[in-house]
Amino acid sequence: MSDHFSIERGLFDDVMVPNYSPSAVIPVRGQGSRVWDQQDFEYIDFAGGIAVSSLGHCHPALVTALKTQGEKIWHVSNLLTNEPALRLAKKLVDRTFAEKVYFCNSGAEANEAALKLARRWALEVHGEHKSQIIAFKQGFHGRTFFTVTVGGQAAYSDGFGPKPANIDHAEYNNLESLKALISDNTCAVMIEPLQGEGGVVPADAEFIKGVRALCDQHNALLIFDEVQTGFGRLGEFYAYMGLGVTPDILTSAKGLGGGFPIGAMLTKTNIAKHLTIGTHGSTYGGNPLACAVAEAVFDIISTDEVLADINNKAQLFIDGLNAINAKYNLFTEIRGKGLLIGAELSEQYQGQAISFLNAAMAEGLLVLVAGANVIRFAPSLVIPDEDIALGLERFERSIANFIK
Ligand SMILES: Cc1ncc(COP(=O)(O)O)c(C=O)c1O
């Protein structure tokens, strides 16, 4: 049977809600760190579907996990549990500070669960006064109404009517600013160990230790949003492991499923126990297909060989970007951690990050932006070194074209 319409970009405007503005390029297949479009034009993938495809496209172990589980059972709901969910939860608990896991389907849902849990914990342990949530300006935690309000860009949360209340924002990497807001009425502080969407801005080690100390002083829960930084992205299994600070709640998604939608909230038993039966839930959370794929991702990412190589690959990026910058003098800073790297555009190119993204695409390279002034790279954690070199070559060519 053939469809009586053509599948091209124009159809998006006809049939899709206009909250996105995708490129004219429509990818149809991928392998490792390469992607091909409808015209069979090849792209090197430095974007990873926004820090999601942590093992590239169609990794054989993930394809096998999906096919194997796909022939067993797809969905049971949370009226029943299932083997892949239990296996994945056990592995996460054994590998991290956490004693309990809640599964959901996205980063926003993991954060929504974390925030609801923190509020419930504070209400039951301390009373109604302890409901303030503090997060950080430029932070990003998802698009549900609670998480987008906790996120630090009012432009994303304005225009939808009354917002969830008692949420304040401090300056990132500014402990005094947090000190001025926090009190015994604070229920939780939510923070990204490195602000991804907010411009690829790592937290200073001393700042993050200070945040932990202030939470301890005021009996507030510390929630690490590791949706973007987790599962190897920054070169540690979770970023907290390299910071010498342990959160009370951690959220994970994106790379956790390597491209299959899944989210998770991790915490300790004495906090988890406040989400009693019926207080929260999700039809699909802990879906067997998602958990089987995430378990396969876990088994690969948690090995020392893969984790140890992330920083070597990151160095290739940093060296390559510095070499490009030495020639073209475009960036004021190249920063990040592990394979989450940002290149900040100089004064002359302010606001044009998206134009660089489009120029790269025309040369066969997928990159990301983080705001209007930062070009962001979040490739597969196992991207072959040759693909890094070839992608950087294409990036340089696109820059040469763009600034001509
Ligand atoms: C740090 C962080 N938290 C939460 C989210 C939201 O995740 P999702 O889009 O899966 O809901 C994102 C997405 O970019 C993120 O970067």
XYZ file of C-alpha atoms in Angstrom, residues 45-55 196-197 226-231 233 253-259 339-340 368 376-381:
36
model
C 26.278 13.195 14.473
C 27.769 15.502 17.126
C 24.263 16.212 18.481
C 23.190 12.765 19.689
C 19.510 13.725 19.581
C 20.241 16.312 22.327
C 22.573 14.203 24.488
C 20.423 11.084 24.177
C 22.017 8.637 21.729
C 24.839 7.819 24.137
C 25.861 4.721 22.167
C 23.220 22.103 29.731
C 20.478 24.081 28.016
C 21.339 14.547 35.940
C 18.998 14.164 32.986
C 21.660 15.590 30.662
C 24.851 15.067 32.730
C 24.241 11.471 33.782
C 24.953 8.048 32.364
C 28.005 12.089 29.632
C 16.726 10.258 31.476
C 18.140 11.093 28.011
C 21.246 8.846 27.750
C 19.706 6.313 30.138
C 17.668 4.857 27.286
C 20.162 5.547 24.504
C 17.246 6.755 22.353
C 31.377 14.836 26.045
C 29.161 17.815 26.787
C 23.397 21.607 18.848
C 26.943 22.607 21.861
C 28.351 19.161 21.136
C 26.896 16.014 22.742
C 27.990 13.100 20.557
C 27.817 9.381 21.233
C 30.104 8.399 24.111
